[in-house]
Coordinates of C-alpha atoms in Angstrom, one line a residue:
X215 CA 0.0 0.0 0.0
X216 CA 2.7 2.4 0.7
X217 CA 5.0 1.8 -2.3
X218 CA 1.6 2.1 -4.3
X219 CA 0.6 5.5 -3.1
X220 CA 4.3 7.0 -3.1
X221 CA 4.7 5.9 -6.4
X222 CA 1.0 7.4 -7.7
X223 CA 1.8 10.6 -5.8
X224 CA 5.4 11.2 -7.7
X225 CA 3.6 10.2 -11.0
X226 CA 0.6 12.3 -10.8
X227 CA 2.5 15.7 -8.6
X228 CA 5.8 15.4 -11.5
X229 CA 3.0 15.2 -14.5
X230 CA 3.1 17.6 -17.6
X231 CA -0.2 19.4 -16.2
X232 CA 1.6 20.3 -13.1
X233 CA 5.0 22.2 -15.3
X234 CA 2.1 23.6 -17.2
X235 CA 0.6 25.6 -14.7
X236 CA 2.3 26.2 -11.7
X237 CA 0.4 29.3 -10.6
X238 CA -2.5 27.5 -10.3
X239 CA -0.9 24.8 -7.9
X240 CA -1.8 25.8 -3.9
X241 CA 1.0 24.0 -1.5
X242 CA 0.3 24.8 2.0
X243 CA 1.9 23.5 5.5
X244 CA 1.2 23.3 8.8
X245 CA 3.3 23.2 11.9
X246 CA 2.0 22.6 15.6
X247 CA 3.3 21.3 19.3
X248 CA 0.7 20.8 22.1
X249 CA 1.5 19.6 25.5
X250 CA -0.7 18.1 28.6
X251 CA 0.3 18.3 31.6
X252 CA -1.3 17.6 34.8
X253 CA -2.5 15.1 37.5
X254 CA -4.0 11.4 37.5
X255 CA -2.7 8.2 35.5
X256 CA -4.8 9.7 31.7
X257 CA -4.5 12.9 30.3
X258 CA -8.2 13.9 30.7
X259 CA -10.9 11.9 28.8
X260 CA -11.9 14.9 26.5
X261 CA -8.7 16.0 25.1
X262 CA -8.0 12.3 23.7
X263 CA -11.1 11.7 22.7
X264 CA -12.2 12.1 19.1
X265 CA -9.3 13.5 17.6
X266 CA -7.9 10.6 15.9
X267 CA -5.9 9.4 19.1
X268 CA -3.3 12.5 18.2
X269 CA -2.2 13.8 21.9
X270 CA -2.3 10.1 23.3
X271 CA -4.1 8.7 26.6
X272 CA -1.1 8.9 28.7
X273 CA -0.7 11.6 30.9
X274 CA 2.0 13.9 30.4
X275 CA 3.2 14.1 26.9
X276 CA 3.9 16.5 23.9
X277 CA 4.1 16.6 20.7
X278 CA 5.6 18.4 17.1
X279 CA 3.5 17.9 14.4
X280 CA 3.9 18.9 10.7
X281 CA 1.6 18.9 7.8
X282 CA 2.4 19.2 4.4
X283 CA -1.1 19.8 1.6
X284 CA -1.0 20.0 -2.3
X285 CA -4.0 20.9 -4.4
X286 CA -3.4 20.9 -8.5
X287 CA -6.4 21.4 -10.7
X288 CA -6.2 19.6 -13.5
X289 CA -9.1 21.3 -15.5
X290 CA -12.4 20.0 -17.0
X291 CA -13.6 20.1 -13.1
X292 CA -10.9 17.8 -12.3
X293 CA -8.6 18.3 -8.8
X294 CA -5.8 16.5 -7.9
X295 CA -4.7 17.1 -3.9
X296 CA -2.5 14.9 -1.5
X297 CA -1.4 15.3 1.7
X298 CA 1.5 14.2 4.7
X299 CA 1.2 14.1 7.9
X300 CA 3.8 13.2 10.6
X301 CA 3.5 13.7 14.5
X302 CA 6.4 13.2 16.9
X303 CA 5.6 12.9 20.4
X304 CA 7.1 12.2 23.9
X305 CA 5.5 9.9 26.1
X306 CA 2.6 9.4 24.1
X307 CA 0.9 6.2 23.4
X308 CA 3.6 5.9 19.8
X309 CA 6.6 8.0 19.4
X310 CA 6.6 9.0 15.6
X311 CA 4.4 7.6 13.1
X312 CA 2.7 8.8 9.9
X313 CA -1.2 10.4 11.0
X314 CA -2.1 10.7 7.2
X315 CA -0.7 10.3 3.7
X316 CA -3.3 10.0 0.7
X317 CA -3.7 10.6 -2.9
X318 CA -6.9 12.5 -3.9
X319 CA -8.5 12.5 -7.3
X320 CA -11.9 14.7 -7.5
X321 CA -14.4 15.1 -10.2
X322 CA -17.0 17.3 -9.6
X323 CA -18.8 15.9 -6.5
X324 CA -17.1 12.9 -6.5
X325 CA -13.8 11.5 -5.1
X326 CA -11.6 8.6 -5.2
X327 CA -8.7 8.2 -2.6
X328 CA -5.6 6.3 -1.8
X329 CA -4.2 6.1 1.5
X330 CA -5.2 6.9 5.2
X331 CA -6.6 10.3 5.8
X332 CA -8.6 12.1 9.1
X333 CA -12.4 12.1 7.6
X334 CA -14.9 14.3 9.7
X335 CA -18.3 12.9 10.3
X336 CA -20.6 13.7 7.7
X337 CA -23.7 14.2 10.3
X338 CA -22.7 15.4 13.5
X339 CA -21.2 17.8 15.2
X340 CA -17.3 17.0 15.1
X341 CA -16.6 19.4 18.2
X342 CA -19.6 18.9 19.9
X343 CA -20.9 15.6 19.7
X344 CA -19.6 11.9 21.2
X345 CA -20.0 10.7 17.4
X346 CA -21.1 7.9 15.9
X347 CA -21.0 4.4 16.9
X348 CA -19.6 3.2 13.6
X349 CA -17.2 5.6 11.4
X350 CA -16.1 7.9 14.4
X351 CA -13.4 10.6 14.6
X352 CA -12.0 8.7 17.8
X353 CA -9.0 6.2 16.7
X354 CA -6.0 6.7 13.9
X355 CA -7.0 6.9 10.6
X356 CA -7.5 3.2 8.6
X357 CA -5.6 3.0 5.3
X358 CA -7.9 2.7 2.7
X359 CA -9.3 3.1 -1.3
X360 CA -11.8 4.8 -1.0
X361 CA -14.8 6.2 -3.6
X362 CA -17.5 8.8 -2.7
X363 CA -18.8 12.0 -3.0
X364 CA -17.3 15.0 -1.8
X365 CA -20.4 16.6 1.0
X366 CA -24.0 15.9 -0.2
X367 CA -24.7 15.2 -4.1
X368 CA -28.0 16.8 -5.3
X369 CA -29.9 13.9 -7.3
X370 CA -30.5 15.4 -11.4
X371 CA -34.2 15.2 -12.0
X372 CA -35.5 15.9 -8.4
X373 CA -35.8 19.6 -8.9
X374 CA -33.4 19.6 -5.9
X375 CA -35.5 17.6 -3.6
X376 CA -33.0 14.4 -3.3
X377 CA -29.4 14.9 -1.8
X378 CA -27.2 12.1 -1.6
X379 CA -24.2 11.3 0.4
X380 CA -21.9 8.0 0.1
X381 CA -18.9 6.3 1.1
X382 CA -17.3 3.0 0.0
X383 CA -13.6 1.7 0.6
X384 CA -11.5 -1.3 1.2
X385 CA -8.4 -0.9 3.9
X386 CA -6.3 -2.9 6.2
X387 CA -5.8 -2.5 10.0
X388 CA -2.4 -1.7 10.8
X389 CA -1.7 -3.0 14.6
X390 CA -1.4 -6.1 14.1
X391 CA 1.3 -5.8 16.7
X392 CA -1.2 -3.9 19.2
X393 CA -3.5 -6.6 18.6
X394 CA -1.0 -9.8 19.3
X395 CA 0.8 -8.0 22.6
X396 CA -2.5 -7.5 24.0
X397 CA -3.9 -10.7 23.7
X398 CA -1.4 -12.4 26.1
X399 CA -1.5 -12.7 29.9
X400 CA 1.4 -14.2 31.5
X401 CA 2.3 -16.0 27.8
X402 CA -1.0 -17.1 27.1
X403 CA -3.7 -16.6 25.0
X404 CA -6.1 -14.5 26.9
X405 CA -8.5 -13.5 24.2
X406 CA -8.9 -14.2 19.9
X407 CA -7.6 -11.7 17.6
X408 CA -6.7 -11.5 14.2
X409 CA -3.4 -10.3 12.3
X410 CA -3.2 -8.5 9.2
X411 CA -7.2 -7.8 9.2
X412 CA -8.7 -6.2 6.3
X413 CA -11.2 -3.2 6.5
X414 CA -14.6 -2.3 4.3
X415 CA -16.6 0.5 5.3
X416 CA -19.5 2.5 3.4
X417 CA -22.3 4.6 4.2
X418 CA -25.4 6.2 2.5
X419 CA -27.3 9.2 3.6
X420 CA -30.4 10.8 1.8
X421 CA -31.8 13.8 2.9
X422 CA -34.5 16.5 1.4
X423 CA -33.5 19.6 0.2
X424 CA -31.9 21.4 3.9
X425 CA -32.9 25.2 2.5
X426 CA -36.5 24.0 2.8
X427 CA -38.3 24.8 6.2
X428 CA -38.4 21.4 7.5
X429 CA -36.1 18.8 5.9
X430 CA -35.2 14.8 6.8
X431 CA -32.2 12.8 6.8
X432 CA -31.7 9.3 7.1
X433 CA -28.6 6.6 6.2
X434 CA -26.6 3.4 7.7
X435 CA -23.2 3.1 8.2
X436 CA -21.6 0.2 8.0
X437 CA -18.0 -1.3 9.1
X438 CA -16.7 -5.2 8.4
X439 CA -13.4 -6.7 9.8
X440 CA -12.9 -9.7 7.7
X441 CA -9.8 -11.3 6.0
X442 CA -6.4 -12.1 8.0
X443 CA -5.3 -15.0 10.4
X444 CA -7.1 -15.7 13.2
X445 CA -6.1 -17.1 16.3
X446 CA -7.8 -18.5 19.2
X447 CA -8.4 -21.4 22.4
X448 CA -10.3 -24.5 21.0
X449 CA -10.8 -26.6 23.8
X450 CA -7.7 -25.2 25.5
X451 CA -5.7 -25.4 22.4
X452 CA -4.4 -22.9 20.0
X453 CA -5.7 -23.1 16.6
X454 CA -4.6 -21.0 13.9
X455 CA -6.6 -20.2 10.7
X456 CA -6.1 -18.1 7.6
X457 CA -9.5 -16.3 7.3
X458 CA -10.3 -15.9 3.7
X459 CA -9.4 -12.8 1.7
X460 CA -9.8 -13.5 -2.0
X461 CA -11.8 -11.5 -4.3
X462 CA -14.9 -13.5 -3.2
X463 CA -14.5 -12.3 0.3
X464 CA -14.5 -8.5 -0.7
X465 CA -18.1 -9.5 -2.3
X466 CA -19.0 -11.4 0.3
X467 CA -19.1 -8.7 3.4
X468 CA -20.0 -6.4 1.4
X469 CA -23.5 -7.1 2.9
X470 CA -23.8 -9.2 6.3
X471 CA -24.1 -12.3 4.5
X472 CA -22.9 -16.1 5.3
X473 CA -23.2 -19.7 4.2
X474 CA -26.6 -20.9 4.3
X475 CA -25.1 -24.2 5.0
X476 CA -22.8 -23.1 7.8
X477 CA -24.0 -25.9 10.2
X478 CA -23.1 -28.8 7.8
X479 CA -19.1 -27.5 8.4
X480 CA -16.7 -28.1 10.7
X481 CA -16.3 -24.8 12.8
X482 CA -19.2 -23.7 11.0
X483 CA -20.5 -21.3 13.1
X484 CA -17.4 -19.1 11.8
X485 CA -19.5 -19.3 8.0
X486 CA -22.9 -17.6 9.9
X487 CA -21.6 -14.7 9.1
X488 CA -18.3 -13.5 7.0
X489 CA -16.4 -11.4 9.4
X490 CA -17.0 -9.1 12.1
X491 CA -19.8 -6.5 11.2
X492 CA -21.2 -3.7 13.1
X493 CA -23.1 0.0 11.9
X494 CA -25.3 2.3 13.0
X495 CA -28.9 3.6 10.8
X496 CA -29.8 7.3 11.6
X497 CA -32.9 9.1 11.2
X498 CA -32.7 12.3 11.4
X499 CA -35.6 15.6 11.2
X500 CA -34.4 19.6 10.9
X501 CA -36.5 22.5 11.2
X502 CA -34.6 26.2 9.4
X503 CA -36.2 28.3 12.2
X504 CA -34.8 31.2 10.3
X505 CA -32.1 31.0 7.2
X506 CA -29.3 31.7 10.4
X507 CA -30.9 29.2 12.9
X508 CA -31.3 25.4 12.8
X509 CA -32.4 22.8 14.8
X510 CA -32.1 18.7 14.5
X511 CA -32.9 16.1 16.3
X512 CA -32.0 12.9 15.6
X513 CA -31.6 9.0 16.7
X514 CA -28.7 6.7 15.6
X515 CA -29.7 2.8 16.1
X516 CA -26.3 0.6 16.4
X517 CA -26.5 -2.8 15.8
X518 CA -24.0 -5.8 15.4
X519 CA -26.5 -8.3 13.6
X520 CA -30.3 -8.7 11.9
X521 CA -31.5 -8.5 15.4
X522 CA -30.1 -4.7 15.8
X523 CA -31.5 -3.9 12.3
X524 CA -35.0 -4.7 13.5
X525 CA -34.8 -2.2 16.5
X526 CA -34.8 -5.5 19.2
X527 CA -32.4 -3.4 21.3
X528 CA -34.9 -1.5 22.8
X529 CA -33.6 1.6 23.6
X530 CA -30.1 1.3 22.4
X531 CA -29.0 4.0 20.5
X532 CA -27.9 7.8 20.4
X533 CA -30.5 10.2 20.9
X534 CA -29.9 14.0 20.2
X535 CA -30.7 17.5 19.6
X536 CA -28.6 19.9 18.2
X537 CA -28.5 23.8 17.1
X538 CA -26.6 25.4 14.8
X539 CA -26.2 29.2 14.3
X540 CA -25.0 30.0 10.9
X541 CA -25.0 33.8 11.4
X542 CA -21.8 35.8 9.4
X543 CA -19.8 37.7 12.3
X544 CA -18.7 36.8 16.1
X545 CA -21.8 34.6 17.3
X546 CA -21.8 34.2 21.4
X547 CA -23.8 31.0 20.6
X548 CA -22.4 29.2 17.6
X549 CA -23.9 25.6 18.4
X550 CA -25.3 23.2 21.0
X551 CA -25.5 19.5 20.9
X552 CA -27.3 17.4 23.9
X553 CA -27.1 13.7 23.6
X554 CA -28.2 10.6 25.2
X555 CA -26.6 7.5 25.0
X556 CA -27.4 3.7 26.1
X557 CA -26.2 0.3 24.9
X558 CA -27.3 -1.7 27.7
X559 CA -30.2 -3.7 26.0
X560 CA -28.2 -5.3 23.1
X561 CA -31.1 -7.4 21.8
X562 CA -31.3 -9.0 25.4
X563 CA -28.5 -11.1 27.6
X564 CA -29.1 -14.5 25.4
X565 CA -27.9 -15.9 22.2
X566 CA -28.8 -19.4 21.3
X567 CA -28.5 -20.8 17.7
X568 CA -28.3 -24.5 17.3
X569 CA -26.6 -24.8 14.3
X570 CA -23.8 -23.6 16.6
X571 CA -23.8 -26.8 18.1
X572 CA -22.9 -30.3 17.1
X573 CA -24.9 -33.0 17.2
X574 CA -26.9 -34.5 18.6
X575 CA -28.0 -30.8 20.9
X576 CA -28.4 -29.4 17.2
X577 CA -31.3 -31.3 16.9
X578 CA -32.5 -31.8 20.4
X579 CA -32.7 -27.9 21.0
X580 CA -34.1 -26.2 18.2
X581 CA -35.2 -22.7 20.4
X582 CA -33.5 -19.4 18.4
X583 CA -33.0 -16.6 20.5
X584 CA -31.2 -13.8 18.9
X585 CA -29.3 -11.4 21.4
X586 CA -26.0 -10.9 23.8
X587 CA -24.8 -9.0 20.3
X588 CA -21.7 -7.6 23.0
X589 CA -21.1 -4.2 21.2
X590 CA -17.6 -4.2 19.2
X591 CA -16.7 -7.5 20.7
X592 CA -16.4 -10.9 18.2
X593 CA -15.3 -14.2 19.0
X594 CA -13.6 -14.3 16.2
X595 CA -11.6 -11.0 15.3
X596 CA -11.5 -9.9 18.8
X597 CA -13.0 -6.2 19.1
X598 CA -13.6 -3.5 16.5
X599 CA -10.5 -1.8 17.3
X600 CA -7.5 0.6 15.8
X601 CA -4.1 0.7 17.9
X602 CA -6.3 0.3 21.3
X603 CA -9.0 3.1 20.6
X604 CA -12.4 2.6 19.3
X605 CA -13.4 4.2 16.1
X606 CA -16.8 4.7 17.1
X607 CA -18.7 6.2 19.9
X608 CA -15.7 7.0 22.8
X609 CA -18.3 6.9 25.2
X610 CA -17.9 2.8 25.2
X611 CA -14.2 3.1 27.1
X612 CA -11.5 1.8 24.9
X613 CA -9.3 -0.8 25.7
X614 CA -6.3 1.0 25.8
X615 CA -7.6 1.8 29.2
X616 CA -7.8 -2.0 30.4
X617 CA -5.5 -2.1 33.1
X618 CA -4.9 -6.0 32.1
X619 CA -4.0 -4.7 28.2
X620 CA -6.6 -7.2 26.8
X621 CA -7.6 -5.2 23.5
X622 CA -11.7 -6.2 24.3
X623 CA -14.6 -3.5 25.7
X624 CA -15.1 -5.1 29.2
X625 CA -17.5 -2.2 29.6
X626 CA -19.7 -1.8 26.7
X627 CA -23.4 -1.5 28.3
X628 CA -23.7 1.8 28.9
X629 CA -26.0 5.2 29.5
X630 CA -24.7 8.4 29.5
X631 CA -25.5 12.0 29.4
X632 CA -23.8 14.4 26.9
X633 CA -23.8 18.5 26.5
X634 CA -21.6 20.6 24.5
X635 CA -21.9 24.6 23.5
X636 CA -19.1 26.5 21.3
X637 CA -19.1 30.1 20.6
X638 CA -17.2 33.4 19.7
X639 CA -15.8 35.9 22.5
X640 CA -14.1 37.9 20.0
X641 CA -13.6 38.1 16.4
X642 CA -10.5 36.4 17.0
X643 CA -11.1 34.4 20.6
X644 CA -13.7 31.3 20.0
X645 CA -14.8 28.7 23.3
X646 CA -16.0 25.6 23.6
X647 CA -17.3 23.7 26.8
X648 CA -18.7 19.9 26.9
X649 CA -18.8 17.3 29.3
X650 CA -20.6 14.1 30.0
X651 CA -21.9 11.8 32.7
X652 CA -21.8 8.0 31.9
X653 CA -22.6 5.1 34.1
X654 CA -21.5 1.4 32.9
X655 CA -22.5 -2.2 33.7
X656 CA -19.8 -4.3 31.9
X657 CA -21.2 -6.9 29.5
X658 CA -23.9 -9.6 29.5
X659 CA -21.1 -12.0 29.9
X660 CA -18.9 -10.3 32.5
X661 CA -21.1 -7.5 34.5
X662 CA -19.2 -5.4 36.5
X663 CA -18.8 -6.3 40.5
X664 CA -19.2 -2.5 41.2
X665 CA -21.1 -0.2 38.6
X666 CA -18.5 2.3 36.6
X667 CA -19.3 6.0 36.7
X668 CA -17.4 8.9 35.6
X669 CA -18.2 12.7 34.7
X670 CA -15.4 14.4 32.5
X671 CA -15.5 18.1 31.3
X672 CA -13.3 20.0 28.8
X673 CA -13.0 24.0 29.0
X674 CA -11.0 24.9 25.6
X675 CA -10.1 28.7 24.2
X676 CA -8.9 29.1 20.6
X677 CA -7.1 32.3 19.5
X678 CA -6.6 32.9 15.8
X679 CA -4.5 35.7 14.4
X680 CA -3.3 35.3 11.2
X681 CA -1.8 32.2 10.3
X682 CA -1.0 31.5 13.9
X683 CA -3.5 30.0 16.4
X684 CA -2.6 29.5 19.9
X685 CA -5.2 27.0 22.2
X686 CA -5.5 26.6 25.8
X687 CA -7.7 23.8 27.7
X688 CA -8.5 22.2 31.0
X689 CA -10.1 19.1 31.2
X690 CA -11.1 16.5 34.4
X691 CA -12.0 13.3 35.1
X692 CA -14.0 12.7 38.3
X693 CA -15.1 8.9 39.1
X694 CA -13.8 5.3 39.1
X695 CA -13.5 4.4 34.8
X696 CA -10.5 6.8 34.6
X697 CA -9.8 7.9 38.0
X698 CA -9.6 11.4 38.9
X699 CA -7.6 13.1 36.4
X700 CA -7.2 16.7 35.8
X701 CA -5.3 18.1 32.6
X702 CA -3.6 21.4 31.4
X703 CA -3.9 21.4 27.6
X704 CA -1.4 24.2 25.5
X705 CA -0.8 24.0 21.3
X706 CA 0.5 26.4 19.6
X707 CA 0.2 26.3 15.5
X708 CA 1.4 28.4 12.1
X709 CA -0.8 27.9 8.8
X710 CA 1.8 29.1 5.9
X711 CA 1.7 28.8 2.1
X712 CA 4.1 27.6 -0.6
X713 CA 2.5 28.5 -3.1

């Protein structure tokens, strides 16, 4: 993958189009070091969350970071733009690494991508909301290909009724490592995991025309780990597999989809379903109170399985309302976002399938009860995981905070209430507060001895002058998930141009 998207950005940056017309090529750079510093064994929930695990869980560390962006048009509405990123930190959770490198090609409203890139969410909020459960902005970046539309597509022939909005890429997880080290305890195999995992995500929103009074949204999103070798305790003995990854696997998860004879196999109930799947479906209502002033409310359903898809989580789900001032000028109240979140139904605490069973109990029992679906856990590929950080919903802890290392959610049934507010002091000074209370029960399978509960907060200042920008925060944690932990956050950035 890397060789590949070196090679295709010195092809397509040294090409005759790019001697042609220089003047119209824009090459900009960024440079920026943040530091946290403060009390407690984490630097405070809120500054690592949902910022593509940048600054690092560990308390304590800094960091340079340097940015490097090309955009050449190529004419005929085409755009070529790539992109570098490196960070190098000190006691952070990695020490230097590449954030992004991609390749863009852009026609109109439509994309296609090489390489890993940070992608904002397309519904919510990215400052103010907890995100979504599926394609979050939480965990590093996934390498992918990737083919889409660049924002919302308006549908010809719908006299600008129909917007459209989709994703759709192939990648491969890259922590293999992560994922081997942490599923040891004491030289043994603690949990399952799976090296050299592959990665297909898409989504697909619709929505109404959003300049009308009243407008609706709604879309899935959808994530598969499939592919790689697996490993895993059969009876107390390791057994080793090469999961399938041919061209007929990429077809194969591109829906949650198995082999209809799964039962007639040996370790068959591995065929139910190809890979590890998980997403999300949103519905989603707004209401242009005036052409400044917006207000949404919405509900994103998770679910791991069919039995998610028909809503027989009860309750499950992210349920939120959110406002939006799009005023020109210094706004005291740029936007709002309240949230509720809970996971603690997942379809019930029972699973039973008999074709999971040999005979003769496949026979004997034929009862199907369809729950226990254990959000971003699989027995299988291990958890729905990227270097130790969920990309989904942070609110689910990540376990990169297990104090054992194990890289599975031991806490993953949760509720939790969410408000964030951002505004403008000055023309140059913006705010933004948030902070949320969750409680946790563990899972189905493991519920917790003693019921986790934290509240964490996050009081941030940005300062723009120019190209520089200079940010201050302060963030706490107060309760027994991450302890009591209380951060000082400081970055200081310059935004210059090449050409």
């Amino acid at each position: 993958m890397k060789r590949i998207l070196i090679g295709f950005m010195a092809l397509a940056l040294s090409g005759q189009g790019w001697s042609q017309d220089s003047l119209s090529t824009h090459l900009t750079y960024d440079l920026m070091s943040e530091a946290s510093v403060g009390s407690g064994d984490y630097t405070a929930f809120y500054l690592a969350a949902n910022r593509h695990h940048t600054l690092g869980t560990r308390a304590n560390t800094t960091s340079l970071r340097g940015v490097l962006h090309v955009e050449h048009p190529l004419g005929n509405n085409w755009l070529l733009s790539a992109g570098v990123d490196g960070i190098a930190s000190v006691h952070a959770d990695h020490r230097a690494y590449l954030q992004q490198c991609y390749v863009n090609l852009s026609y109109q409203s439509f994309h296609l991508e090489i390489g890993c890139r940070e992608l904002p969410q397309v519904l919510r909020d990215n400052l103010l909301s907890t995100g979504s459960f599926t394609k979050g902005t939480n965990a590093k970046p996934i390498p992918q290909v990737r083919l889409g539309t660049n924002g919302f597509w308006t549908v010809p022939f719908t006299r600008e009724w129909v917007q459209i909005n989709f994703d759709f890429g192939y990648g491969k997880f890259l922590d293999s490592d992560y994922h081997e080290a942490a599923s040891y305890i004491d030289g043994r195999l603690a949990s399952a995991y799976v090296k050299d995992a592959l990665f297909h995500q898409k989504h697909l929103y619709i929505r109404s025309n959003p300049e009308k009074p009243l407008f609706v949204t709604v879309g899935i999103e959808h994530a598969v780990q499939f592919g790689g070798t697996s490993y895993l305790l059969d009876h107390d003995e390791l057994r080793v597999k090469k999961e399938s990854a041919g061209l007929k696997a990429f077809w194969n998860v591109i829906l949650p989809l198995g082999d209809s004879n799964y039962y007639e196999h040996d370790n068959s109930w591995e065929d139910w379903i190809f890979g590890n799947h998980l997403g999300s479906m949103t519905c989603q209502i707004g209401w242009n109170i005036t052409p400044q002033h917006q207000l949404q409310a919405y509900l994103d359903n998770p679910f791991e399985d069919g039995s998610g898809i028909r809503k027989g989580n009860g309750w499950d789900g992210t349920r939120g309302l959110q406002y939006s001032n799009r005023a020109s000028g210094r706004q005291t109240l740029r936007g709002a976002v309240f949230e509720y979140v809970q996971t603690t139904n997942q379809c019930g605490p029972l699973h039973w399938d008999g074709g999971d069973q040999p005979e003769p109990i496949r026979s004997q029992i034929t009862d199907y009860v369809t729950g226990n679906d254990n959000y971003y856990n699989h027995g299988i590929y291990g958890s729905y995981v990227h270097y130790g950080m969920t990309p989904g919903n942070p609110l689910i802890t990540s376990p990169i905070y297990n104090k054992d290392g194990r890289a599975t959610y031991i806490d993953n049934r949760i509720k939790a209430w969410h408000l964030g507010v951002n505004g403008e002091v000055t023309d140059r000074l913006s705010y933004l507060v948030k902070g949320s209370y969750r409680e946790g029960w563990g899972t189905y399978a493991f519920p917790l001895s003693e019921k986790h509960h934290s509240f964490d907060a996050l009081f941030q200042a940005d300062y723009v002058d120019g190209p520089w920008c200079l940010s201050g925060a302060f963030a706490f944690d107060k309760g027994n998930i991450y302890g009591d932990c209380a951060t000082f956050y400081f970055k200081i950035g310059y935004h210059g141009k090449i050409l």
